[in-house]
Amino acid sequence: MSGNKTVPTMKDVAREAGVALGTVSKVVNGIPVGEEYRLRVEAAIEKLNYRVSSYARGLRSSKTYTIAVMVPNLISPFFSKLVDCINRELSARKYRMLFYATDYDPAQEQELVHLAEQQKVDGIICLSYNPHLQVSPDVPLVSIDRYFGAQIPCVASDNYGGGRLAAEKLVENGCKNLAFLRIGSKLTNEPNKRKDGFIAACEALEVPYTLKIVDDYTPYAAFEEFLMEHFGDGRRDFDGIFCVTDSLAHQIRISLQGMDVRVPEDVQIIGFDGVRHFGDLELTCSTIVQPLEAIAANCVELVLSPRGENAPALICLPVSYGWGGTTRE
Amino acid sequence: MSGNKTVPTMKDVAREAGVALGTVSKVVNGIPVGEEYRLRVEAAIEKLNYRVSSYARGLRSSKTYTIAVMVPNLISPFFSKLVDCINRELSARKYRMLFYATDYDPAQEQELVHLAEQQKVDGIICLSYNPHLQVSPDVPLVSIDRYFGAQIPCVASDNYGGGRLAAEKLVENGCKNLAFLRIGSKLTNEPNKRKDGFIAACEALEVPYTLKIVDDYTPYAAFEEFLMEHFGDGRRDFDGIFCVTDSLAHQIRISLQGMDVRVPEDVQIIGFDGVRHFGDLELTCSTIVQPLEAIAANCVELVLSPRGENAPALICLPVSYGWGGTTRE
DNA sequence: TTGTATGCGTTATCAT
DNA sequence: ATGATAACGCATACAA
């Protein structure tokens, strides 16, 4: 016992094992070394309970095994499950996750990117709402759901296909008059394509449709009015509604039930995301399910792989329909 | 332009500003320095877009402004909201969050503690299911919901009071026959006190009660059987049920409705946690709400404050009742 | 194959 | 108040 109560360093291990510093480093990094030496070093490491300092290592080799992950928050079940999946994917590869929440604030997003750079992470995975995000070219960045340009890979669900699928399912279930309800950022991002796909399918199927689209700052009451207008006094203007998210679908369903409109008997509703009650129970509504595991896997794969020349600029992953009680069948 | 494409270092800033290295360091760290010099340094920092390397800083001063946070997963809305709150609290203090999910695996929890130590974090906040967690004494650790002993501060809700409150509310709402349903780890942890408080209140109020307690590995079907036994064939053995979590309350409600038992007309249900639909909409059931913001604030406060002699060993935070549709009133 | 020495970017301790 | 210099713990090129 040295009697010194400081945390052991590589030098301590070397002294304990009676070998040179470099030898310890090699053992720690899995570089071949004499069997005899290796055992001595391993024993010393065990005895001293030694751990490499990732700060010293990061300083020296600027490889930190850390990825920064940035989403608006962890309260929304969609985001939190996404981060959960990314974390699993990173853990499996022995990477650590530095987490940042942005609260949809572009300035904070920018700030966090800087923080992440300062932290010298090996890469950044972000779901950003800042269209002008400035990112230093020497830290790999992968974007989810927002296309920044060819130099920044973007991973997203097949939002367009999801919109089509929603319309097709509703029609297949007998709907004759459809509506698309959307609340969210006006910025061009991948989820906007949900509407495009929906419209395309409606037109292909020659089914009439109505759009109700409002921005983030519009109170939900705008939808209440819309519903009152089309379902008040026994009116049943629509028999199929596609909502841009499961969250909106949930709220619409509550509102309709408050108006004595039956779901799914009078109106069928399809949401988007695939959110489940308590994260892993039933779907909260019939929905277009986003493949979160696949999205996460692709993000991690992209952010860790050296930015090859032939790196894809946009990866679009297939969605699927999931029944959750708000449609027939 | 130096033409050098490497990231700028403090030395570069010093050269650019025509001052010494130490001066730059002082400016960066807010240590008083001549006005003239400060401006020159700040200009150089701006021009070169310089960022301190937290790895070099961590190596030198072993202060990393990073806290490791460890919970079983981010899928459960309770955990994800908890982590969201902790993250907010850390961000406000300019701390970063290193996130780890454990999947309830004790071995993995231990592994992650080691990783966190290696990472040389300034502290660890964890919600652990490993009763034998070994943690090095020189990294501050704060535990949520599990009391490890006087040397490790624990932050928890007033689970006992919550159990009492649940029973009292049910009785206040007219219930005559209560049941407590629990699924979860058998390990002694703070949430176990929910049952104790419930029982205490039932006995004080002289209301009959029944317990149905199973462990994590029991399939949910055990509860189906229990319900069939007490509510099948028109039986109504209980008119008030206290479930150990909102998640269980949700499942019980679904099962009961499938048996044509009306909630809350025939049976009132109270859960525990305060989980909301989509994180911020209505409560998923009538429930005992845990003060997550307060829990997070206390954890962060404790983990960052030097382990004083008079540091509390257990902080118990008040819960409240929230109506969520599964009780009358 | 093993040991030695240098430097990564900072901070802190000295002289100046 | 400012400038030079020595660590911090590790990886690696180089010498033995």
XYZ file of C-alpha atoms (C1' of nucleotides) in Angstrom:
690
model
C 0.000 0.000 0.000
C 1.370 3.343 -0.946
C -0.804 4.938 1.691
C -1.578 7.614 -0.836
C -5.326 8.040 -1.173
C -5.303 9.497 -4.663
C -6.819 7.600 -7.573
C -4.349 5.226 -9.188
C -2.739 6.213 -12.454
C -1.048 4.228 -15.159
C 2.266 5.001 -13.536
C 1.091 3.388 -10.310
C 0.081 0.297 -12.198
C 3.474 0.170 -13.906
C 5.273 0.425 -10.586
C 3.038 -2.181 -8.997
C 3.543 -4.581 -11.881
C 7.223 -3.815 -12.198
C 6.956 -2.918 -15.868
C 7.268 0.235 -17.896
C 4.529 2.768 -18.426
C 4.230 2.019 -22.123
C 3.631 -1.628 -21.434
C 0.673 -0.837 -19.258
C -0.733 1.397 -21.954
C -0.423 -1.415 -24.455
C -2.189 -3.893 -22.231
C -4.982 -1.438 -21.590
C -5.428 -0.862 -25.298
C -5.257 -4.488 -26.276
C -1.957 -4.188 -28.113
C -0.059 -7.506 -28.006
C 2.472 -7.812 -25.242
C 4.371 -10.649 -23.627
C 2.031 -13.090 -21.897
C 4.003 -12.877 -18.691
C 3.866 -9.088 -18.666
C 0.225 -8.955 -19.545
C -0.746 -11.081 -16.582
C 1.330 -9.006 -14.211
C -0.207 -5.814 -15.510
C -3.724 -7.168 -15.353
C -3.166 -8.282 -11.798
C -1.888 -4.853 -10.851
C -4.851 -3.183 -12.518
C -7.182 -5.426 -10.591
C -5.372 -4.874 -7.335
C -5.262 -1.098 -7.590
C -8.731 -0.936 -9.128
C -7.294 1.186 -11.866
C -9.428 2.924 -14.536
C -8.087 4.820 -17.494
C -8.915 8.486 -17.427
C -10.931 9.180 -20.504
C -9.990 12.816 -20.186
C -6.310 12.129 -20.494
C -7.023 9.712 -23.287
C -9.287 12.141 -25.056
C -6.720 14.868 -24.755
C -4.025 12.712 -26.164
C -5.815 10.926 -28.943
C -8.861 13.121 -29.475
C -11.066 10.066 -29.591
C -13.625 10.310 -26.870
C -16.124 7.536 -27.436
C -18.819 10.061 -26.739
C -21.689 11.134 -28.961
C -23.835 14.150 -28.232
C -27.565 13.644 -28.701
C -29.853 16.641 -28.984
C -33.664 16.648 -29.146
C -36.231 19.200 -27.968
C -37.102 17.386 -24.741
C -37.608 14.035 -23.067
C -41.193 14.663 -22.078
C -42.697 13.833 -25.420
C -42.883 10.046 -25.616
C -41.753 10.096 -29.207
C -38.527 11.891 -28.374
C -37.827 9.918 -25.253
C -38.258 6.605 -26.994
C -36.074 7.816 -29.827
C -33.332 8.771 -27.377
C -33.767 5.453 -25.608
C -33.173 3.627 -28.887
C -30.165 5.756 -29.747
C -28.739 5.138 -26.315
C -29.123 1.394 -26.689
C -27.394 1.516 -30.028
C -24.528 3.588 -28.624
C -24.127 1.427 -25.521
C -23.877 -1.670 -27.649
C -20.867 -0.088 -29.311
C -19.324 1.057 -26.044
C -20.070 4.670 -26.752
C -21.342 7.141 -24.202
C -24.149 9.573 -24.706
C -24.011 13.210 -23.765
C -27.578 14.422 -23.734
C -28.896 17.893 -24.464
C -32.456 19.157 -24.567
C -33.163 22.239 -26.634
C -36.788 23.114 -25.880
C -37.237 23.989 -29.555
C -35.094 27.068 -29.030
C -32.821 27.677 -32.037
C -30.427 29.794 -29.995
C -30.100 27.079 -27.425
C -29.579 24.514 -30.140
C -26.722 26.550 -31.487
C -25.325 26.954 -28.014
C -25.466 23.241 -27.451
C -23.700 22.499 -30.696
C -20.907 24.735 -29.507
C -20.874 23.035 -26.153
C -20.694 19.730 -27.898
C -17.773 20.898 -29.984
C -15.990 22.193 -26.950
C -16.591 18.866 -25.343
C -14.828 17.385 -28.329
C -17.360 14.674 -28.905
C -16.881 12.175 -31.673
C -20.150 13.170 -33.274
C -23.564 14.728 -32.892
C -27.006 13.295 -33.546
C -29.689 15.935 -33.486
C -33.316 16.531 -34.142
C -33.148 20.236 -34.786
C -35.696 22.946 -35.348
C -33.101 25.517 -36.247
C -32.925 25.823 -40.038
C -29.740 27.836 -39.868
C -27.796 25.567 -37.561
C -24.093 26.250 -37.936
C -21.952 23.258 -37.308
C -18.217 22.980 -37.505
C -17.170 20.752 -40.389
C -14.823 18.640 -38.306
C -17.413 17.040 -36.062
C -19.675 14.514 -37.795
C -23.329 15.424 -37.495
C -26.377 13.390 -38.360
C -29.769 15.025 -38.540
C -33.114 13.423 -37.841
C -36.169 14.597 -39.770
C -34.563 17.763 -41.126
C -32.587 17.914 -44.328
C -29.769 20.445 -44.108
C -28.047 19.701 -47.377
C -25.966 17.045 -49.019
C -23.039 17.385 -46.619
C -25.140 16.519 -43.576
C -26.739 13.092 -43.623
C -30.395 13.033 -42.637
C -32.348 10.062 -41.333
C -36.122 10.126 -41.459
C -39.179 7.946 -41.731
C -40.915 7.677 -45.036
C -43.254 10.501 -44.146
C -44.649 10.798 -47.617
C -45.409 7.105 -47.758
C -46.918 7.328 -44.288
C -49.299 10.051 -45.389
C -50.339 7.962 -48.348
C -50.771 4.907 -46.210
C -52.998 6.784 -43.784
C -55.308 7.977 -46.545
C -55.397 4.569 -48.163
C -56.229 2.834 -44.894
C -59.052 5.238 -44.153
C -60.523 4.764 -47.602
C -60.052 1.021 -47.390
C -62.059 1.178 -44.145
C -64.928 2.847 -45.923
C -64.281 6.552 -45.384
C -65.736 8.901 -47.985
C -64.707 12.319 -46.669
C -61.278 12.867 -45.246
C -59.576 15.596 -43.258
C -55.940 16.247 -42.466
C -55.156 18.042 -39.226
C -51.771 19.456 -38.502
C -50.147 21.605 -35.869
C -46.459 22.302 -35.897
C -43.523 24.216 -37.210
C -43.929 25.792 -40.618
C -40.306 25.163 -41.394
C -39.702 22.791 -44.213
C -38.824 19.502 -42.668
C -39.408 15.916 -43.480
C -42.649 15.508 -41.498
C -44.273 18.067 -43.772
C -44.312 15.395 -46.396
C -47.027 13.593 -44.440
C -49.478 16.060 -45.838
C -48.133 15.724 -49.371
C -48.462 11.958 -49.299
C -51.947 12.212 -47.870
C -53.057 14.600 -50.580
C -51.495 12.503 -53.306
C -53.368 9.422 -52.132
C -56.667 11.286 -51.811
C -56.369 12.572 -55.328
C -55.329 9.228 -56.710
C -58.311 7.622 -55.017
C -60.568 10.518 -55.935
C -61.690 11.089 -52.386
C -62.554 14.596 -51.230
C -60.392 16.003 -48.458
C -60.036 19.081 -46.296
C -56.912 20.468 -44.655
C -56.694 22.270 -41.333
C -53.165 23.423 -40.726
C -52.036 25.734 -37.963
C -48.672 26.668 -36.538
C -47.120 25.897 -33.176
C -48.383 29.024 -31.514
C -52.014 28.531 -32.344
C -53.961 27.404 -29.299
C -55.643 24.044 -29.524
C -58.972 25.866 -29.418
C -58.580 26.435 -33.145
C -59.242 22.753 -33.625
C -62.208 22.826 -31.289
C -63.760 25.460 -33.514
C -62.978 23.443 -36.581
C -64.602 20.371 -35.093
C -67.628 22.329 -33.950
C -68.055 23.681 -37.422
C -67.976 20.250 -39.009
C -69.448 18.027 -36.289
C -71.729 20.379 -34.344
C -75.498 19.988 -34.427
C -75.240 16.428 -35.588
C -73.185 17.262 -38.650
C -70.788 14.568 -39.792
C -68.772 16.294 -42.480
C -65.907 13.814 -42.263
C -65.728 10.143 -41.536
C -61.956 9.857 -41.584
C -59.324 12.097 -40.007
C -55.572 11.899 -40.396
C -53.683 13.738 -37.651
C -50.076 14.725 -38.018
C -49.125 13.140 -34.683
C -50.560 10.676 -32.208
C -50.670 13.446 -29.671
C -52.964 15.514 -31.828
C -55.017 12.431 -32.642
C -55.477 11.852 -28.938
C -56.697 15.366 -28.334
C -59.017 15.278 -31.322
C -60.482 12.022 -30.111
C -61.170 13.482 -26.684
C -62.788 16.537 -28.225
C -64.966 14.459 -30.526
C -66.092 12.213 -27.716
C -67.040 15.327 -25.789
C -69.288 16.209 -28.715
C -70.870 12.751 -28.715
C -69.149 11.811 -31.915
C -68.259 8.140 -31.705
C -64.766 6.925 -32.574
C -64.387 4.834 -34.650
C -68.074 4.314 -35.449
C -68.778 7.823 -36.718
C -65.250 8.947 -37.448
C -62.079 6.983 -37.846
C -58.823 8.600 -36.802
C -55.271 7.775 -37.768
C -52.321 9.429 -36.076
C -48.609 9.337 -36.762
C -45.624 8.150 -34.697
C -46.676 4.907 -33.045
C -46.673 6.134 -29.460
C -47.702 3.523 -26.907
C -49.320 3.945 -23.525
C -46.570 3.972 -20.913
C -44.021 3.436 -23.620
C -44.669 -0.225 -24.213
C -48.357 -1.036 -23.811
C -51.044 -0.588 -26.473
C -50.886 2.022 -29.187
C -52.600 5.231 -28.131
C -54.532 5.307 -31.406
C -54.524 3.754 -34.837
C -51.409 5.167 -36.347
C -48.568 5.178 -38.805
C -45.701 3.669 -36.846
C -42.254 5.158 -37.196
C -39.409 2.619 -37.050
C -37.542 4.188 -34.158
C -35.101 1.335 -33.710
C -34.126 1.534 -37.354
C -33.848 5.303 -37.232
C -31.608 5.069 -34.198
C -29.463 2.345 -35.718
C -28.966 4.318 -38.897
C -28.098 7.507 -37.053
C -25.476 5.791 -34.955
C -24.081 3.910 -37.895
C -23.775 7.116 -39.887
C -22.307 9.232 -37.142
C -19.656 6.667 -36.316
C -18.640 5.743 -39.818
C -16.001 7.930 -41.394
C -17.753 10.389 -43.668
C -17.135 8.423 -46.823
C -17.494 9.991 -50.231
C -20.455 7.850 -51.086
C -22.228 8.567 -47.810
C -25.962 8.855 -48.358
C -27.465 12.315 -47.894
C -30.921 11.130 -46.926
C -32.019 7.809 -45.529
C -35.730 7.179 -45.637
C -37.072 4.305 -43.560
C -40.314 2.422 -44.109
C -43.307 3.010 -41.857
C -46.180 0.673 -41.087
C -49.810 0.837 -40.106
C -50.754 -0.081 -36.559
C -54.262 -0.567 -35.240
C -54.971 1.249 -32.005
C -58.732 1.390 -31.562
C -59.557 4.514 -33.514
C -60.222 2.735 -36.780
C -62.470 -0.186 -37.607
C -60.865 -3.530 -38.331
C -4.961 33.422 -41.334
C -2.445 30.886 -40.238
C -3.565 28.588 -42.987
C -3.382 25.789 -40.467
C -6.621 23.847 -40.442
C -6.268 22.466 -36.931
C -8.593 23.632 -34.165
C -7.285 26.690 -32.388
C -5.711 26.275 -28.972
C -5.071 28.668 -26.164
C -1.591 29.136 -27.458
C -2.947 30.313 -30.794
C -5.140 32.816 -29.038
C -2.179 34.087 -27.030
C -0.103 34.543 -30.163
C -2.958 36.205 -31.999
C -3.591 38.604 -29.115
C 0.078 39.154 -28.442
C -0.185 38.143 -24.808
C 1.026 35.270 -22.700
C -0.694 31.934 -22.365
C -1.563 32.464 -18.730
C -3.340 35.675 -19.522
C -5.627 33.925 -21.943
C -6.395 31.307 -19.358
C -7.345 34.000 -16.892
C -9.642 35.724 -19.317
C -11.309 32.452 -20.158
C -11.854 31.692 -16.500
C -13.070 35.123 -15.550
C -10.062 35.950 -13.429
C -9.451 39.729 -13.358
C -6.972 40.961 -15.914
C -6.055 44.339 -17.392
C -8.930 45.816 -19.329
C -6.727 46.391 -22.368
C -5.508 42.804 -22.364
C -8.935 41.381 -21.804
C -10.323 43.064 -24.876
C -7.455 41.911 -27.026
C -7.869 38.357 -25.837
C -11.615 38.373 -26.329
C -11.169 39.691 -29.847
C -8.683 36.949 -30.627
C -11.007 34.299 -29.210
C -13.792 35.612 -31.366
C -11.642 35.805 -34.444
C -10.219 32.319 -34.143
C -13.516 30.900 -32.909
C -11.671 29.369 -30.024
C -13.276 26.935 -27.555
C -11.629 25.561 -24.455
C -11.057 21.849 -24.560
C -12.929 20.414 -21.658
C -10.729 17.356 -21.894
C -7.577 19.295 -21.251
C -9.362 21.193 -18.546
C -10.722 18.036 -16.990
C -7.296 16.466 -17.062
C -5.681 19.415 -15.391
C -8.246 20.397 -12.832
C -10.339 17.251 -12.574
C -13.483 19.356 -12.627
C -15.560 18.264 -15.574
C -18.922 19.950 -15.234
C -20.460 16.629 -16.096
C -22.920 14.572 -14.097
C -23.780 10.995 -14.953
C -27.469 10.137 -14.758
C -28.556 6.526 -14.616
C -32.104 5.148 -14.739
C -33.493 1.857 -16.057
C -34.706 3.284 -19.378
C -36.241 6.265 -21.119
C -39.283 4.411 -22.369
C -41.234 4.606 -19.168
C -42.782 8.074 -19.022
C -41.972 8.373 -15.361
C -38.271 7.867 -15.926
C -38.097 10.006 -19.016
C -39.804 12.925 -17.358
C -37.554 12.537 -14.354
C -34.488 12.648 -16.569
C -35.927 15.617 -18.417
C -36.272 17.491 -15.139
C -32.783 16.571 -14.015
C -31.406 17.686 -17.339
C -33.118 21.061 -17.052
C -31.727 21.518 -13.600
C -28.221 20.627 -14.747
C -28.384 22.825 -17.841
C -29.411 25.791 -15.754
C -26.191 25.372 -13.835
C -24.084 24.885 -16.961
C -23.558 21.235 -16.255
C -23.667 18.523 -18.853
C -25.447 15.229 -18.540
C -23.949 11.882 -19.418
C -26.835 9.462 -19.712
C -26.884 5.753 -19.019
C -29.745 3.285 -19.189
C -29.459 0.138 -17.116
C -32.455 -1.959 -18.130
C -32.834 -2.968 -14.472
C -29.725 -5.092 -14.779
C -27.608 -4.905 -11.599
C -24.477 -5.993 -13.425
C -24.959 -3.320 -16.002
C -25.591 -0.761 -13.293
C -22.298 -1.648 -11.707
C -20.589 -1.494 -15.055
C -21.993 1.921 -15.700
C -20.855 3.221 -12.350
C -17.374 2.133 -13.294
C -17.681 3.783 -16.658
C -18.832 6.926 -14.976
C -15.866 6.842 -12.649
C -13.488 6.311 -15.511
C -15.140 9.207 -17.231
C -14.247 11.228 -14.172
C -17.631 12.821 -13.781
C -18.272 15.291 -11.015
C -21.083 13.171 -9.655
C -23.676 10.481 -10.275
C -27.435 10.585 -9.897
C -28.986 7.168 -10.122
C -32.197 5.309 -9.734
C -30.762 1.903 -9.021
C -32.200 -1.557 -8.610
C -28.926 -3.030 -7.469
C -28.941 -3.297 -3.681
C -25.225 -4.046 -3.614
C -24.060 -1.205 -5.794
C -20.404 -0.497 -5.149
C -19.445 3.071 -5.652
C -16.089 4.659 -5.166
C -16.131 7.048 -2.211
C -14.555 9.904 -4.133
C -17.350 10.484 -6.611
C -20.496 11.999 -5.096
C -23.553 9.856 -5.661
C -27.175 10.649 -5.057
C -29.758 7.910 -5.100
C -33.388 8.226 -6.083
C -35.946 6.000 -4.344
C -33.430 3.617 -2.825
C -31.777 4.135 0.506
C -28.234 2.774 0.532
C -27.154 4.026 3.910
C -26.275 7.232 5.655
C -23.256 7.972 3.496
C -25.288 8.097 0.280
C -28.020 10.710 0.172
C -31.355 9.482 -1.089
C -34.136 11.581 -2.573
C -37.641 10.179 -2.729
C -41.289 11.121 -2.708
C -43.249 10.699 0.440
C -44.340 7.246 -0.585
C -45.800 6.421 2.775
C -47.843 9.605 2.813
C -48.908 8.906 -0.760
C -50.225 5.493 0.187
C -52.174 7.003 3.033
C -53.506 9.753 0.836
C -54.718 7.245 -1.726
C -56.650 5.259 0.872
C -58.069 8.395 2.429
C -59.237 9.752 -0.915
C -60.940 6.515 -1.825
C -62.736 6.375 1.505
C -63.622 10.041 1.267
C -65.190 9.224 -2.097
C -67.392 6.611 -0.531
C -65.424 3.406 -0.983
C -66.124 0.644 1.538
C -63.853 -2.150 0.352
C -60.362 -1.402 -0.806
C -57.657 -3.315 -2.616
C -53.976 -2.624 -3.130
C -52.353 -3.980 -6.264
C -48.634 -4.086 -6.722
C -46.157 -5.458 -9.194
C -42.493 -4.807 -8.891
C -39.170 -5.566 -7.329
C -39.225 -7.225 -3.954
C -36.127 -5.352 -2.898
C -36.612 -2.977 -0.082
C -36.880 0.424 -1.595
C -38.783 3.573 -0.876
C -41.787 2.809 -3.113
C -42.553 -0.190 -0.923
C -43.757 2.259 1.645
C -46.767 3.001 -0.534
C -48.279 -0.194 0.712
C -47.423 0.542 4.326
C -49.067 3.943 4.196
C -52.110 2.489 2.497
C -52.499 -0.179 5.145
C -51.995 2.306 7.954
C -54.750 4.524 6.608
C -57.134 1.625 6.059
C -56.657 0.483 9.601
C -56.989 3.947 11.021
C -60.211 4.413 9.082
C -61.333 0.870 9.868
C -61.911 0.006 6.252
C -61.374 -3.564 5.071
C -58.667 -4.057 2.506
C -57.067 -6.767 0.415
C -53.524 -6.943 -0.970
C -52.427 -8.493 -4.224
C -48.689 -8.302 -4.550
C -46.599 -10.030 -7.194
C -43.037 -9.676 -8.354
C -41.611 -8.358 -11.581
C -41.537 -11.704 -13.282
C -45.156 -12.553 -12.738
C -47.133 -12.154 -15.935
C -49.916 -9.627 -15.888
C -52.355 -12.497 -16.219
C -52.080 -12.956 -12.457
C -54.041 -9.750 -12.081
C -56.609 -10.848 -14.633
C -57.268 -13.893 -12.503
C -57.508 -11.785 -9.393
C -60.003 -9.469 -11.055
C -62.041 -12.375 -12.407
C -62.216 -13.827 -8.956
C -63.493 -10.618 -7.416
C -65.462 -9.049 -10.247
C -66.579 -12.021 -12.331
C -70.237 -13.009 -12.539
C -71.359 -9.607 -11.388
C -69.359 -9.690 -8.195
C -68.184 -6.333 -6.918
C -65.899 -7.260 -4.054
C -64.103 -3.915 -4.107
C -65.194 -0.413 -4.877
C -61.791 1.191 -4.539
C -58.415 0.068 -5.884
C -55.030 1.587 -5.220
C -52.419 0.586 -7.792
C -48.718 0.948 -7.148
C -48.168 2.806 -10.421
C -50.203 4.645 -13.026
C -49.102 2.049 -15.528
C -50.676 -0.740 -13.513
C -53.757 1.399 -12.889
C -54.102 1.828 -16.630
C -53.934 -1.872 -17.265
C -56.342 -2.672 -14.468
C -58.788 -0.146 -15.838
C -58.640 -1.701 -19.279
C -59.177 -5.162 -17.820
C -62.119 -4.036 -15.722
C -63.756 -2.297 -18.636
C -63.373 -5.506 -20.586
C -65.371 -7.182 -17.826
C -68.080 -4.536 -18.006
C -67.058 -3.088 -14.685
C -67.531 0.679 -14.877
C -64.776 3.049 -13.764
C -65.338 5.118 -11.691
C -69.029 4.276 -11.173
C -68.509 0.721 -9.934
C -64.870 0.922 -8.922
C -62.658 3.887 -8.311
C -58.962 3.571 -9.098
C -56.019 5.587 -7.876
C -52.559 5.126 -9.313
C -49.198 6.525 -8.344
C -46.692 8.727 -10.215
C -48.710 11.401 -11.971
C -47.992 10.312 -15.535
C -49.692 12.432 -18.187
C -50.785 11.492 -21.681
C -48.021 12.499 -24.071
C -46.060 13.870 -21.190
C -48.001 17.061 -20.704
C -51.690 16.499 -21.382
C -54.236 15.073 -18.940
C -53.356 12.648 -16.192
C -53.727 9.055 -17.326
C -55.739 8.239 -14.202
C -56.553 9.647 -10.794
C -53.264 9.420 -9.040
C -50.794 10.401 -6.377
C -48.528 12.862 -8.137
C -44.806 12.701 -7.501
C -43.055 16.079 -7.471
C -40.548 15.330 -10.191
C -39.249 18.871 -10.500
C -38.554 18.983 -6.791
C -36.943 15.559 -6.843
C -34.698 16.632 -9.704
C -33.793 19.915 -8.059
C -32.868 18.203 -4.822
C -30.785 15.562 -6.557
C -28.813 18.137 -8.465
C -28.391 20.345 -5.458
C -27.113 17.433 -3.409
C -24.788 16.020 -6.005
C -23.176 19.375 -6.653
C -22.820 20.538 -3.088
C -19.701 19.382 -1.288
C -20.612 16.428 0.886
C -20.932 18.407 4.059
C -20.981 16.748 7.441
C -24.576 17.706 8.038
C -25.726 16.485 4.631
C -29.146 14.864 4.890
C -29.273 11.128 4.370
C -32.840 11.003 3.124
C -34.954 13.730 1.613
C -38.639 12.999 1.420
C -40.768 15.239 -0.785
C -44.500 15.829 -0.503
C -46.902 14.250 -2.975
C -50.356 15.425 -3.985
C -53.600 13.983 -5.232
C -54.546 14.561 -8.861
C -57.879 13.777 -10.429
C -57.659 11.869 -13.683
C -61.058 10.406 -14.399
C -60.866 7.150 -12.483
C -62.374 8.530 -9.290
C -65.586 10.411 -8.667
C -65.367 14.113 -7.843
C 9.359 -7.161 -27.590
C 10.068 -3.580 -23.889
C 11.407 0.886 -22.036
C 11.940 6.088 -22.550
C 10.688 10.475 -23.733
C 7.762 13.862 -25.693
C 3.501 16.386 -26.249
C -1.735 16.789 -26.197
C -4.311 21.867 -24.032
C -5.001 23.606 -19.567
C -4.333 25.428 -15.031
C -1.550 26.981 -11.345
C 2.735 28.302 -9.265
C 6.169 30.869 -9.585
C 9.250 34.937 -10.705
C 9.154 39.193 -12.892
C -0.753 42.545 -13.055
C 1.719 39.696 -16.465
C 4.800 36.118 -18.490
C 7.331 31.706 -18.264
C 7.059 26.877 -16.776
C 5.776 22.666 -14.616
C 2.492 19.297 -14.047
C -2.210 16.563 -15.107
C -2.535 11.037 -17.316
C -2.065 8.926 -21.338
C -0.437 7.338 -26.256
C 3.083 6.865 -29.377
C 7.263 7.409 -31.982
C 11.675 6.068 -31.156
C 15.584 3.990 -28.928
C 17.289 -0.049 -26.633
